CSV table of C-alpha atoms (C1' of nucleotides) in Angstrom, one decimal:
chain,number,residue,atom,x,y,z
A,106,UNK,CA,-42.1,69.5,24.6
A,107,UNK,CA,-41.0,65.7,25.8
A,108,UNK,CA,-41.6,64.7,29.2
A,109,UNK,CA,-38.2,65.2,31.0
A,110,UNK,CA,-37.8,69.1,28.9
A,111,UNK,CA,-41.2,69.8,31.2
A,112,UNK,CA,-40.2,67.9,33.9
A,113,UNK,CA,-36.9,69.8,34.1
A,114,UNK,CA,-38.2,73.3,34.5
A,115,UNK,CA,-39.2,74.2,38.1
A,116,UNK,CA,-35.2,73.9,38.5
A,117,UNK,CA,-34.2,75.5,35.9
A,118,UNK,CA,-36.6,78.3,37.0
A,119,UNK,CA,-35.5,78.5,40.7
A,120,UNK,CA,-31.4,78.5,38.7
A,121,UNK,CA,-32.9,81.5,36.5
A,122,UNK,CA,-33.8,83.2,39.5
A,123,UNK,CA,-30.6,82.2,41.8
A,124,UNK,CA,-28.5,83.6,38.7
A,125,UNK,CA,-30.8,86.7,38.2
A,126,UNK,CA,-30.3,88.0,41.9
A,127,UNK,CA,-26.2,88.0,41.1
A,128,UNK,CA,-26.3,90.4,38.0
A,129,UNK,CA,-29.4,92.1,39.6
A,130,UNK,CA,-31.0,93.2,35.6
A,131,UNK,CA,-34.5,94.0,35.3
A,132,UNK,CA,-36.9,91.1,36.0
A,133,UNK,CA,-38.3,90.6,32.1
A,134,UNK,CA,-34.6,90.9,31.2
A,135,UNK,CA,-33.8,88.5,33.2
A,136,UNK,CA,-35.9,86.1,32.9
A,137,UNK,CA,-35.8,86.2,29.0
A,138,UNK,CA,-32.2,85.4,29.3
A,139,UNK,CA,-33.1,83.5,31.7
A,140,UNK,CA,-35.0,80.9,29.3
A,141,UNK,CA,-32.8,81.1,26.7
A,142,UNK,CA,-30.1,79.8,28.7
A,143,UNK,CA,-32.4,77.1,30.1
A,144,UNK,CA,-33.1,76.2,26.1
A,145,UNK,CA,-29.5,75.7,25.4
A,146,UNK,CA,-29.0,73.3,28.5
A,147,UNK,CA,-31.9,71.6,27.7
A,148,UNK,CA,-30.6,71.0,24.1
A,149,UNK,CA,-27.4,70.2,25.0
A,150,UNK,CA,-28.4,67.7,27.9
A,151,UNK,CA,-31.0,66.2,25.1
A,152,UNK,CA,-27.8,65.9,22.7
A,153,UNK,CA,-25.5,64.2,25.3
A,154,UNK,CA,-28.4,61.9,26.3
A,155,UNK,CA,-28.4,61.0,22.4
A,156,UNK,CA,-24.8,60.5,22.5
A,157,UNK,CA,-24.8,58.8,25.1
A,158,UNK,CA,-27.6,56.2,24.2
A,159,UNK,CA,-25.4,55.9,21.0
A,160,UNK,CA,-22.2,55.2,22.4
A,161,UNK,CA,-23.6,52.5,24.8
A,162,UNK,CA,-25.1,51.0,21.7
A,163,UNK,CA,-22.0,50.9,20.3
A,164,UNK,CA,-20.6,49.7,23.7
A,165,UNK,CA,-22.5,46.8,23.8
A,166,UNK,CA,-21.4,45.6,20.6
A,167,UNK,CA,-18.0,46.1,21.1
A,168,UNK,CA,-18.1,44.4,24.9
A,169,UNK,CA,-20.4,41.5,23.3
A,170,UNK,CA,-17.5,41.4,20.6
A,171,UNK,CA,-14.6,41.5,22.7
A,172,UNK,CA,-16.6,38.7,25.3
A,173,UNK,CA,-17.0,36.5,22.0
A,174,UNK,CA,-13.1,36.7,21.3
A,175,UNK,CA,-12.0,36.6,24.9
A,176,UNK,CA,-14.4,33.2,25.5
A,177,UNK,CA,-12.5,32.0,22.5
A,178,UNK,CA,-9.3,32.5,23.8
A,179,UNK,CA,-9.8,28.9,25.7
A,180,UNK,CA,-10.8,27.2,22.7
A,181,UNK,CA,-7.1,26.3,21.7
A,182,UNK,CA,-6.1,25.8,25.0
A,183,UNK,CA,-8.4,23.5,27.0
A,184,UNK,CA,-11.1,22.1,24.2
A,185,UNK,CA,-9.3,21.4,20.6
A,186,UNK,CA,-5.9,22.5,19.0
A,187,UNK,CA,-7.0,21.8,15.8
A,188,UNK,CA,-10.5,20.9,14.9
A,189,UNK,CA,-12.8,24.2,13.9
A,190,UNK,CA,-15.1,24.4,16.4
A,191,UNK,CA,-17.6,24.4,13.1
A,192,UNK,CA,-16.5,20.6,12.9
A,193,UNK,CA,-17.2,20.0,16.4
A,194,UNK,CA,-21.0,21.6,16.0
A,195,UNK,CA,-21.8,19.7,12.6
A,196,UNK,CA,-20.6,16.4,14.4
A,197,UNK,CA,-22.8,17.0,16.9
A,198,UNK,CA,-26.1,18.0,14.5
A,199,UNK,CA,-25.4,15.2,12.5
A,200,UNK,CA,-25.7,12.8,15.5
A,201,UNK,CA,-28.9,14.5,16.6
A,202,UNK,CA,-30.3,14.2,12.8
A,203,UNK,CA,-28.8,10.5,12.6
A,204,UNK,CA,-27.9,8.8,15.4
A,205,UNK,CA,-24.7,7.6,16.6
A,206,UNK,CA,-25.3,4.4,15.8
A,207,UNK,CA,-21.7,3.8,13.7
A,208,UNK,CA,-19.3,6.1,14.2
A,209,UNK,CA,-15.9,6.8,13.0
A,210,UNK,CA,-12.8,7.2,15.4
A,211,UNK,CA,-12.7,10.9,14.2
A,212,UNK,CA,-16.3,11.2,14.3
A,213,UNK,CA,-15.7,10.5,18.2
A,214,UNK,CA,-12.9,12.9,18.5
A,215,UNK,CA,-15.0,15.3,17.4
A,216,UNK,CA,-17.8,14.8,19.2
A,217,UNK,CA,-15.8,14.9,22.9
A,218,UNK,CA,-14.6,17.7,21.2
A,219,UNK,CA,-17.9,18.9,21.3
A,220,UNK,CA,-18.8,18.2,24.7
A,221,UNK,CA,-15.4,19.9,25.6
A,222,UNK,CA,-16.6,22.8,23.9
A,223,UNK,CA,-20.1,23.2,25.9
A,224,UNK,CA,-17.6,22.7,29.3
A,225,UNK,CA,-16.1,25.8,28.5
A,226,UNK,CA,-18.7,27.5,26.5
A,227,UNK,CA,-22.0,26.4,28.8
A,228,UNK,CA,-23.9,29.1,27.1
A,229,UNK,CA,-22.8,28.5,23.7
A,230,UNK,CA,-25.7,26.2,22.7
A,231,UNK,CA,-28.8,28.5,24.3
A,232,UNK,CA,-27.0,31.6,22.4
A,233,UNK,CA,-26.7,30.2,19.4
A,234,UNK,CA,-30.0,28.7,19.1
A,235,UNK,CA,-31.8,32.4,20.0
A,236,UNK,CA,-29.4,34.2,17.2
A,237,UNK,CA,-30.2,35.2,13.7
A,238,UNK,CA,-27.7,32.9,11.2
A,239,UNK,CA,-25.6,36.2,10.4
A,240,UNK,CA,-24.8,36.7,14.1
A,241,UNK,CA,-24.1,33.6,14.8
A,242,UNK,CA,-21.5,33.3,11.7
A,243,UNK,CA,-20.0,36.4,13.3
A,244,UNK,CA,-20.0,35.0,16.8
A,245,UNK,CA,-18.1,32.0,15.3
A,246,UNK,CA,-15.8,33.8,13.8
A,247,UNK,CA,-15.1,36.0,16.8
A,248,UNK,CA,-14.7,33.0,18.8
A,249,UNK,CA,-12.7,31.5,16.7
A,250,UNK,CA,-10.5,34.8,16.3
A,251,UNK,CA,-9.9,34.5,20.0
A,252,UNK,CA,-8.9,30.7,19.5
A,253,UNK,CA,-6.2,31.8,17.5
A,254,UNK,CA,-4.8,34.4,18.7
A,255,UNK,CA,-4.3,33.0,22.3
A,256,UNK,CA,-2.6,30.4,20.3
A,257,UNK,CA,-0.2,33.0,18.8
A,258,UNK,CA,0.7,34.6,21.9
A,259,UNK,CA,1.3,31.6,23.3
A,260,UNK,CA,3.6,30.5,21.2
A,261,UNK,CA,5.4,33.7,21.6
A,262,UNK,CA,5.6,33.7,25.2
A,263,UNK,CA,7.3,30.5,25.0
A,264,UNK,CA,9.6,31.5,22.1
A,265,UNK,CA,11.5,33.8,25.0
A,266,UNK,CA,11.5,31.3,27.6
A,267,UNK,CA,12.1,28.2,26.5
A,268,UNK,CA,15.4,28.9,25.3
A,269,UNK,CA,16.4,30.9,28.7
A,270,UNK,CA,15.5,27.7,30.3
A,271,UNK,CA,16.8,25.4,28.1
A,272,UNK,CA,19.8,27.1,27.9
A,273,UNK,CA,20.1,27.8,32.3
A,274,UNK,CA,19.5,24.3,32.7
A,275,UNK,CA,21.3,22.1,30.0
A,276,UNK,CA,23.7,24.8,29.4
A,277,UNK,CA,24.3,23.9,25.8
A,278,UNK,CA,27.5,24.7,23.7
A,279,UNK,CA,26.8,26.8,21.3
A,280,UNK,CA,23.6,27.9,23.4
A,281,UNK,CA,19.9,28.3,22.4
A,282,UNK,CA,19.8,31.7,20.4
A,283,UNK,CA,15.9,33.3,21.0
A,284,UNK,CA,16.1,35.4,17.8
A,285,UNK,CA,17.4,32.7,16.1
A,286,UNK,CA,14.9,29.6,15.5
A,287,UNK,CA,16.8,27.5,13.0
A,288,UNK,CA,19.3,27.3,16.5
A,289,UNK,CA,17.0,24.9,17.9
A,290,UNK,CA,15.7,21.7,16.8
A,291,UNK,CA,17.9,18.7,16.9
A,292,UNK,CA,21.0,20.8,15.6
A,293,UNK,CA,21.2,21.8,18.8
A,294,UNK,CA,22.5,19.1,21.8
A,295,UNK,CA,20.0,20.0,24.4
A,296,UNK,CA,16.7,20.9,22.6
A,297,UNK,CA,17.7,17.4,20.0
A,298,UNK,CA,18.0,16.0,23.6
A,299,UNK,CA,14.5,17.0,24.8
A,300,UNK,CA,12.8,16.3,21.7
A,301,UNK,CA,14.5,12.5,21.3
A,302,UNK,CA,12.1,9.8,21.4
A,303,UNK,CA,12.3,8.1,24.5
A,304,UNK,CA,13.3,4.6,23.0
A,305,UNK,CA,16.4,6.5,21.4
A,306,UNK,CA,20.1,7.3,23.2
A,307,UNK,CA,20.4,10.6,21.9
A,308,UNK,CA,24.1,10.2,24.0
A,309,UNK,CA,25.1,7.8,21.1
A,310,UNK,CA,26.7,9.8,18.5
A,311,UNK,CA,25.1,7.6,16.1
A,312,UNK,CA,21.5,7.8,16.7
A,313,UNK,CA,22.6,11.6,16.8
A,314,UNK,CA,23.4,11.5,13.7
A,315,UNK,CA,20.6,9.3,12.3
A,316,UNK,CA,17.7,11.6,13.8
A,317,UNK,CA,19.6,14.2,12.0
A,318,UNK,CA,19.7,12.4,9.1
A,319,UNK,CA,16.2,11.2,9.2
A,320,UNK,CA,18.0,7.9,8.4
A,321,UNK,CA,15.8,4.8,8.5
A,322,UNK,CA,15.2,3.4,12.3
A,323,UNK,CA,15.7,6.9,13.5
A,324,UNK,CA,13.0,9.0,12.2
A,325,UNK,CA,11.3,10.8,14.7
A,326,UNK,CA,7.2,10.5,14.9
A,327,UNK,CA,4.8,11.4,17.0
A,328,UNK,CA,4.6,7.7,17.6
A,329,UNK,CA,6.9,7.8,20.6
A,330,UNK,CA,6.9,9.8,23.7
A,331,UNK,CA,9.9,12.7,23.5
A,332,UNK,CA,12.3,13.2,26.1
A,333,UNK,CA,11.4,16.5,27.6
A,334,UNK,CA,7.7,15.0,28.7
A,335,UNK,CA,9.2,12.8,31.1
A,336,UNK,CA,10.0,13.6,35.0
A,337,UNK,CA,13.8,14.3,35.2
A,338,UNK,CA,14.0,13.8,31.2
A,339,UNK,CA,14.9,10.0,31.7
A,340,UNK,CA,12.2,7.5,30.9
A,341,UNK,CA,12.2,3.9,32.6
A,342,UNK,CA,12.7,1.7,29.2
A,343,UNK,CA,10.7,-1.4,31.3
A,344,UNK,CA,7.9,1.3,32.1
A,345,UNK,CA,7.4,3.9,29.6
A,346,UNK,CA,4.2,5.3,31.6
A,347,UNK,CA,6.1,5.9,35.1
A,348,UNK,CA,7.3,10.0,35.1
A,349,UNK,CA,5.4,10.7,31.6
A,350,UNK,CA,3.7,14.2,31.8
A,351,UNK,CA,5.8,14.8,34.7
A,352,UNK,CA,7.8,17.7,33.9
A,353,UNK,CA,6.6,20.8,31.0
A,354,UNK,CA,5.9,23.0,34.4
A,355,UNK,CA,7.5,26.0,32.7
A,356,UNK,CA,5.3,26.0,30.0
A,357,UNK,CA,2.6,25.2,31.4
A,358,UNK,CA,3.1,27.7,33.9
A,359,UNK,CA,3.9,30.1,31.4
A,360,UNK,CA,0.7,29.4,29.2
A,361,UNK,CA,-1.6,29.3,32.2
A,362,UNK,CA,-0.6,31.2,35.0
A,363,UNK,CA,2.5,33.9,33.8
A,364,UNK,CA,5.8,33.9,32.5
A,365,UNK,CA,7.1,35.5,35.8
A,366,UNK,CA,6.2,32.4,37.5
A,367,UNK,CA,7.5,30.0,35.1
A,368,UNK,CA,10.6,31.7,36.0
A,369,UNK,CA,10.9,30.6,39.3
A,370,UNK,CA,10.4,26.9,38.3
A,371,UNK,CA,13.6,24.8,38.7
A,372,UNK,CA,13.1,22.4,35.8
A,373,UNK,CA,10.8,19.6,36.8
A,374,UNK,CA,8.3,18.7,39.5
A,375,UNK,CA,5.0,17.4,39.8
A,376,UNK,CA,2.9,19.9,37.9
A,377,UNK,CA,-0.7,18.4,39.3
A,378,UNK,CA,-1.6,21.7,41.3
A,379,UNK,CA,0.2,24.2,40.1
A,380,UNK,CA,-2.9,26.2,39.1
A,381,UNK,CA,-4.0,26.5,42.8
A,382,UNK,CA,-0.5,26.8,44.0
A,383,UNK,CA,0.7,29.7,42.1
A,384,UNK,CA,2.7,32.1,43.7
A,385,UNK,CA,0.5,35.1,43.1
A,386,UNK,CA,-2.6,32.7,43.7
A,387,UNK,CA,-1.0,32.0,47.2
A,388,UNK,CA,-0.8,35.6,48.4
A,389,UNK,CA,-4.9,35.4,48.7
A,390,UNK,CA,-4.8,33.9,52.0
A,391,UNK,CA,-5.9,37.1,53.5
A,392,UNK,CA,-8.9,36.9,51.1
A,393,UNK,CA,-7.5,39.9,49.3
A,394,UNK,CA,-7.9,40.2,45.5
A,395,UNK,CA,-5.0,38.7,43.5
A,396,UNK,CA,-4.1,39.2,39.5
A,397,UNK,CA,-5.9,37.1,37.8
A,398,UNK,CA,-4.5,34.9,35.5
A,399,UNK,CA,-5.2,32.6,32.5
A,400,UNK,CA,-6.4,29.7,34.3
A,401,UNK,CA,-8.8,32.5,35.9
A,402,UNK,CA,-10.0,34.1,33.2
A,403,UNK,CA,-10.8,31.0,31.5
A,404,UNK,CA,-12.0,29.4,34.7
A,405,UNK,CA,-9.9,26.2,34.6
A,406,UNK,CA,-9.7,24.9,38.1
A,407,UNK,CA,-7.6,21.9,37.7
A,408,UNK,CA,-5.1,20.7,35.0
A,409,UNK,CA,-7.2,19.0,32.3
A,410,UNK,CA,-5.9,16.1,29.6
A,411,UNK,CA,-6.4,18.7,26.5
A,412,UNK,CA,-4.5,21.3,28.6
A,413,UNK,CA,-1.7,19.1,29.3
A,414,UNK,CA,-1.9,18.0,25.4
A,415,UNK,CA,-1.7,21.8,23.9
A,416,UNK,CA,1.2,22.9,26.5
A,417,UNK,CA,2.9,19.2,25.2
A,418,UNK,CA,2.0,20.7,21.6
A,419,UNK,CA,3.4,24.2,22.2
A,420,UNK,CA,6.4,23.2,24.3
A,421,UNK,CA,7.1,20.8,21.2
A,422,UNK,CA,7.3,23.5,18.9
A,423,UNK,CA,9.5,25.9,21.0
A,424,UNK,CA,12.0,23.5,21.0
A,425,UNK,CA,12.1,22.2,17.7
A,426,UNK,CA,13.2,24.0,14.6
A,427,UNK,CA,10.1,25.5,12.7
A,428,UNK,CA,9.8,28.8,12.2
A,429,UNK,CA,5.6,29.1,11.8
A,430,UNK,CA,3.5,27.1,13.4
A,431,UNK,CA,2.6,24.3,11.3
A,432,UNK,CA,0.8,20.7,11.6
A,433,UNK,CA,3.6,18.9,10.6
A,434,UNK,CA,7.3,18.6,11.3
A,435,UNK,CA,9.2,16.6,9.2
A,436,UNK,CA,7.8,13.1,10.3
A,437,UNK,CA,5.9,14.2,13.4
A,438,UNK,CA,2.7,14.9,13.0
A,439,UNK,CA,1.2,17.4,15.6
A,440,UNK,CA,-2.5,17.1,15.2
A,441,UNK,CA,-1.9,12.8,15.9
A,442,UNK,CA,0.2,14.1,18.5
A,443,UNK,CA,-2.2,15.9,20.6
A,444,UNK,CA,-5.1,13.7,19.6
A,445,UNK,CA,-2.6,11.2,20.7
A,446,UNK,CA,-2.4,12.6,24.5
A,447,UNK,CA,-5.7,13.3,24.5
A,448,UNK,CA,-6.6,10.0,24.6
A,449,UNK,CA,-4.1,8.9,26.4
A,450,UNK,CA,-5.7,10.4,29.2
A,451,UNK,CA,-9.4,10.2,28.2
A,452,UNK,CA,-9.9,6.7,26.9
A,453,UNK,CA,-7.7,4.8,29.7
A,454,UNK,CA,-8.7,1.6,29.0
A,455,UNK,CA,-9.6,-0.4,32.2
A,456,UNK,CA,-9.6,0.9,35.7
A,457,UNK,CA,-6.4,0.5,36.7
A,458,UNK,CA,-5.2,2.2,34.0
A,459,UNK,CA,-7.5,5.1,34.8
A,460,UNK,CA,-6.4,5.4,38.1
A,461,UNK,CA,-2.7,6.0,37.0
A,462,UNK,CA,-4.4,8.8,34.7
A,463,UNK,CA,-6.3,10.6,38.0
B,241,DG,C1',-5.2,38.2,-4.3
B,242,DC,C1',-6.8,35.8,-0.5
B,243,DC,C1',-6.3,33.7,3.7
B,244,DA,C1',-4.0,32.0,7.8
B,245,DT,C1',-0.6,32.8,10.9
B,246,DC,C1',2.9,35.4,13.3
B,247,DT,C1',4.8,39.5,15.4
B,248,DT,C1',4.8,43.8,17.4
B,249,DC,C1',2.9,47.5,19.7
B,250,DG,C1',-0.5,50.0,22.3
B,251,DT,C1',-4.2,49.9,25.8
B,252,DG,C1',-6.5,48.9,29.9
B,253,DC,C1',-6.8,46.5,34.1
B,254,DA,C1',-5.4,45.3,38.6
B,255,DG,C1',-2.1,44.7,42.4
B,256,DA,C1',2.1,46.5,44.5
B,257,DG,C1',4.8,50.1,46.1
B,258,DT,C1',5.6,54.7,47.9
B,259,DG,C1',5.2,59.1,49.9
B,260,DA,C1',2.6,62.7,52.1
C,43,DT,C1',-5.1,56.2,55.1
C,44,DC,C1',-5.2,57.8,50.7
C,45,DA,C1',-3.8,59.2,46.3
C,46,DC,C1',-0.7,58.6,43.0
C,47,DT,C1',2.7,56.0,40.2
C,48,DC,C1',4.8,51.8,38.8
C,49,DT,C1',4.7,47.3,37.1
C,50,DG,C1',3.2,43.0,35.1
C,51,DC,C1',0.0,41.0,32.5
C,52,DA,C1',-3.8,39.8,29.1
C,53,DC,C1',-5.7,41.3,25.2
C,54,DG,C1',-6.8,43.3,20.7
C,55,DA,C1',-5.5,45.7,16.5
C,56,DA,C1',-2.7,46.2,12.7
C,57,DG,C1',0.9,45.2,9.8
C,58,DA,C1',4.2,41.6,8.0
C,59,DT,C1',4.9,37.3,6.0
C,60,DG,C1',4.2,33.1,3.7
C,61,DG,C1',1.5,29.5,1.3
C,62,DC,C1',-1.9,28.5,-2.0
DNA sequence: GCCATCTTCGTGCAGAGTGA
DNA sequence: TCACTCTGCACGAAGATGGC
C-alpha cells in the first residue's frame, strides 16, 4: 500500500461509517461494503492522479511548444524579414570562433540581425546552450514556424484593408477589388500612384505608361523611395528625407495594434507613438486591464527601424500586384528593400543625420 | 514528392455589454 | 454586483496551392 492509499483511510473510515448509519445493515456488512467501496475510490483517485500527471506532461510540451511559436511570431516583424534566424546564429559562432576582424556588408547585416534577435529573444542564448541538439532543432523550427506564420496573417490582414483604404481615400475609378489582386499594382491609378518612385510624376501620362511598360528610365527599383512612404504622399524633390516614413499608419496600426483601429486612421499622421496612444491602450487610464495587442504580446514599446521596415515591406506588397508573397517584384527587390530601410535608420551616418532618425 | 507559402476555419482569451 | 453573453482579436492547425 503507497503512502497517500494509508494515509487516506481514517477518512474514508469515518465516510464508511457516516454512510453505514443511513442504510442502517449489520455492522460486518457494512463495513465490508464499506472497504470495497473505499478500494474503488482509492483506485480511481490513483488512476485520475495518473491521468492527471500525464496530461500535464503533455501540457507542458504543448505550452513550451506553443511559447516557442508564439516568441517567434516577432521574429518577422521586429528582428529580420528574411534572414533564417539559423544565419543570424552561425554569423554570430563564426565571429566568436574567428573574430570580426574583416567582415562582409552582409556578414554585418547578419550579425545586428543577431543582436536584434537576443532583444527580442533575451533567453534564447541561455536556452539553447542548456538543450540537447534535437530540441533545440525543434525549438528553431517552432520559432521559426511562428515567424512565418505571423507573417502570413499579416499579409492577410492587410489584403482587406488596404484596398478599403485605398479605395475611401483616392477613390479610384475602376476601384481596388479585395478578391481580386491582379486589380492592384500599377494598373490601377491610385495603388500605381502610391507605389511610384518618388523622383517620378505618375500625373504624366507618359511615365504612366513607361512604369507600365517597364520601359527604360522608368523601371521601378527598390532604389528609390515609393510614394505611399511619404507624409501626405508628396515628396519635397530638393529634400527627399523631409515626410519619409511619415505616413503607413494604417498598416502599421493594423500589423501592430488591430485592424479596428487602423480603421479609424484618416490617412496620414505622425505615426511616432501610436503604440502608446492606441485607442484601446488609452482606455487604461483607470489602471483597468485593456486587450492586449501585438505590440503587447511581443513587448515592443516604441516603433523600432525593422518594424517600420517590415510594415514598409508588407504595405508594399498589398498594394502592388503579386499574388504570393515573393522576394522579388518585377525589378524591386524586397529583401534590398527592407535591408535598405534598415539601415537607413540604423547606420545614420554622422550625428546630425542621426538626430533626424530619433 | 517535397517544401514553402497562403488561406481559411476553429479555438481560446479577454474586455465590453446587458439584464436580473 | 454578479453572472452570463457577445464581440474582437491573436493564434494554431489543416488543407490548398505553386514552385522546384
Amino acid at each position: 500500500m503507497s503512502q497517500a492509499e494509508s494515509s487516506s483511510q481514517p477518512s474514508e473510515s469515518l465516510a464508511a461509517s457516516s454512510e453505514s448509519s443511513e442504510s442502517m445493515p449489520t455492522p460486518t456488512v457494512a463495513a465490508a461494503a464499506a472497504s470495497d467501496n473505499a478500494r474503488q475510490r482509492r483506485k480511481i483517485a490513483a488512476l485520475e492522479e495518473k491521468l492527471q500527471v500525464l496530461e500535464a506532461g503533455h501540457m507542458v510540451k504543448q505550452r513550451e511548444t506553443n511559447y516557442f511559436m508564439s516568441q517567434g511570431r516577432a521574429i518577422r516583424r521586429i528582428v529580420t524579414l528574411f534572414d533564417d534566424i539559423e544565419a543570424l546564429i552561425s554569423e554570430n559562432d563564426r565571429r566568436c570562433d574567428v573574430g570580426d576582424d574583416e567582415v562582409t556588408i552582409d556578414q554585418d547585416h547578419l550579425q545586428l540581425g543577431y543582436i536584434a534577435l537576443n532583444g527580442v529573444i533575451p533567453w534564447f542564448i541561455s536556452k539553447s546552450a542548456d538543450m540537447e541538439y534535437e530540441d533545440y532543432a525543434q525549438m528553431l523550427k517552432k520559432l521559426r514556424q511562428g515567424a512565418d506564420s505571423a507573417r502570413g496573417d499579416d499579409t492577410s490582414k492587410l489584403k482587406g484593408l488596404v484596398p478599403d483604404w485605398v479605395n475611401r481615400e483616392f477613390k479610384p475609378n475602376p476601384p481596388v477589388d479585395h478578391e481580386d489582386k491582379y486589380s492592384c499594382g500599377f494598373v490601377n491609378d491610385a495603388c500605381g500612384k502610391l507605389l511610384c518612385p518618388t523622383e517620378l510624376d505618375w500625373n504624366n501620362l507618359i511615365v504612366r505608361a513607361g512604369i507600365r511598360d517597364r520601359a527604360d528610365g522608368y523601371v521601378v527599383t527598390e532604389m528609390s523611395w515609393p510614394t505611399f512612404l511619404y507624409d501626405k504622399y508628396t515628396a519635397d524633390q530638393d529634400n527627399l528625407q523631409e515626410g519619409l516614413f511619415k505616413s503607413a499608419l494604417l498598416a502599421f496600426k493594423a500589423i501592430f495594434t488591430s485592424p479596428s483601429s487602423a480603421k479609424e486612421v484618416d490617412g496620414e499622421g505622425d505615426g511616432a507613438n501610436i503604440i502608446e496612444n492606441n485607442r484601446r491602450a488609452k482606455r487604461d487610464f483607470s489602471g483597468k486591464k485593456v486587450k492586449t495587442h501585438v505590440a503587447q504580446i511581443i513587448k515592443m514599446h516604441k516603433v523600432s527601424p525593422r518594424s517600420i521596415a517590415y510594415v514598409a515591406c508588407q504595405l508594399r506588397f498589398a498594394l502592388s500586384a503579386v499574388t504570393s508573397w515573393r522576394l522579388v517584384d518585377g525589378d524591386f527587390d524586397y529583401v534590398q528593400f527592407w535591408q535598405i530601410i534598415v539601415d537607413f535608420f540604423e547606420k545614420a551616418p554622422g550625428r546630425v543625420a542621426r538626430r533626424k532618425v530619433d
